[in-house]
XYZ file of C-alpha atoms in Angstrom:
122
model
C 11.849 -2.355 6.278
C 8.219 -2.876 6.770
C 5.625 -4.425 4.710
C 1.788 -3.681 4.808
C -0.091 -6.829 4.417
C -3.648 -8.337 4.336
C -2.800 -11.923 5.482
C -5.498 -13.238 3.076
C -3.749 -11.950 0.014
C -1.862 -14.207 -1.954
C 0.420 -11.452 -3.242
C 1.299 -10.693 0.490
C 2.038 -14.130 1.284
C 4.257 -14.487 -1.788
C 6.170 -11.340 -0.876
C 6.631 -12.465 2.712
C 8.016 -16.090 1.347
C 10.564 -14.239 -0.651
C 11.299 -11.852 1.930
C 11.955 -14.833 4.561
C 13.759 -16.978 1.587
C 16.182 -13.930 1.415
C 16.590 -13.623 5.340
C 15.361 -10.072 4.990
C 14.818 -8.024 8.245
C 11.427 -6.790 8.088
C 8.505 -5.733 10.263
C 4.875 -6.750 9.461
C 1.849 -4.409 9.623
C -1.490 -5.869 9.203
C -2.920 -2.632 7.966
C -6.592 -3.826 8.206
C -6.064 -4.267 11.882
C -3.494 -1.609 12.400
C -4.959 0.977 10.421
C -2.609 3.690 8.911
C -3.559 7.425 9.589
C -4.119 10.050 7.061
C -0.535 11.321 7.900
C 0.890 7.752 7.479
C -0.773 7.110 4.167
C 0.465 10.679 2.756
C 3.989 9.589 4.052
C 3.818 6.510 2.165
C 2.305 8.123 -0.867
C 5.421 10.655 -0.782
C 7.712 7.660 -0.645
C 6.046 5.738 -3.435
C 6.023 8.925 -5.480
C 2.077 7.934 -6.397
C -1.228 9.628 -5.784
C -3.902 8.149 -3.556
C -5.975 6.930 -6.497
C -2.828 4.968 -7.776
C -2.916 2.846 -4.748
C -6.664 2.409 -4.600
C -8.202 -1.005 -5.027
C -11.178 0.308 -7.008
C -12.947 -2.929 -7.466
C -13.563 -3.447 -3.848
C -17.054 -3.284 -2.694
C -16.451 -0.077 -0.604
C -15.028 1.528 -3.629
C -18.222 1.123 -5.492
C -20.290 2.082 -2.340
C -18.254 5.302 -2.275
C -18.513 5.749 -6.073
C -14.752 6.279 -6.204
C -14.717 5.785 -10.150
C -16.560 9.027 -10.575
C -14.315 10.868 -7.954
C -11.941 13.822 -9.406
C -8.125 12.576 -9.751
C -6.743 16.041 -9.006
C -5.025 18.196 -6.427
C -8.147 19.361 -4.980
C -9.712 15.951 -4.344
C -6.464 14.388 -2.948
C -7.321 14.728 0.536
C -10.840 13.235 -0.074
C -8.912 9.963 -1.511
C -6.624 9.936 1.403
C -9.383 10.147 4.087
C -11.241 7.115 2.146
C -8.134 4.956 2.396
C -7.882 5.808 6.238
C -11.466 5.024 6.685
C -11.736 2.084 4.329
C -8.115 0.627 4.614
C -9.415 -2.309 2.571
C -9.114 -0.153 -0.446
C -5.366 0.127 -0.049
C -3.196 -1.849 -2.686
C -1.185 -4.466 -1.195
C 1.621 -5.218 -0.269
C 3.390 -2.041 0.110
C 6.984 -2.270 1.294
C 8.658 0.752 2.870
C 12.527 0.249 2.258
C 15.347 1.423 4.441
C 16.487 3.991 2.237
C 13.210 5.947 2.499
C 11.730 4.662 -0.949
C 8.532 2.385 -1.050
C 7.159 0.031 -3.601
C 3.747 -1.658 -4.221
C 5.304 -5.241 -4.271
C 2.596 -7.253 -6.155
C 5.482 -8.912 -8.202
C 8.646 -10.810 -7.376
C 10.726 -8.018 -9.191
C 9.194 -5.288 -6.896
C 9.962 -7.245 -3.874
C 13.609 -7.814 -4.987
C 13.709 -4.018 -5.875
C 12.624 -3.367 -2.353
C 15.332 -5.600 -0.802
C 17.954 -4.046 -3.093
C 16.777 -0.545 -1.371
C 17.084 -1.987 2.044
C 20.547 -3.386 1.751
C 23.157 -1.399 3.523
């Protein structure tokens, strides 16, 4: 499994602590440094079964500068949202865990981290 984190984020640190406590086998991706491509974002969205606006941190300064709150949230605007996430990775909600079974979760709670662990056990 892989976890996308921002080391400065308390939710990310909590998720990592739980993964460590459970002796999980995982890879860390510091997505602000190792920025996901648009294709990677599309793949994660498919695994999450979410739309790009569902994983966008709309309170970030970059979101306000881009005027994201006024962007349409429909199929025609989907590509524009994905491009914004790739160009401004700080807008991506965190942490995101991609589980071994092909699913993914936004793991902001202990329950979500435990669900990702359940999806990664063989």
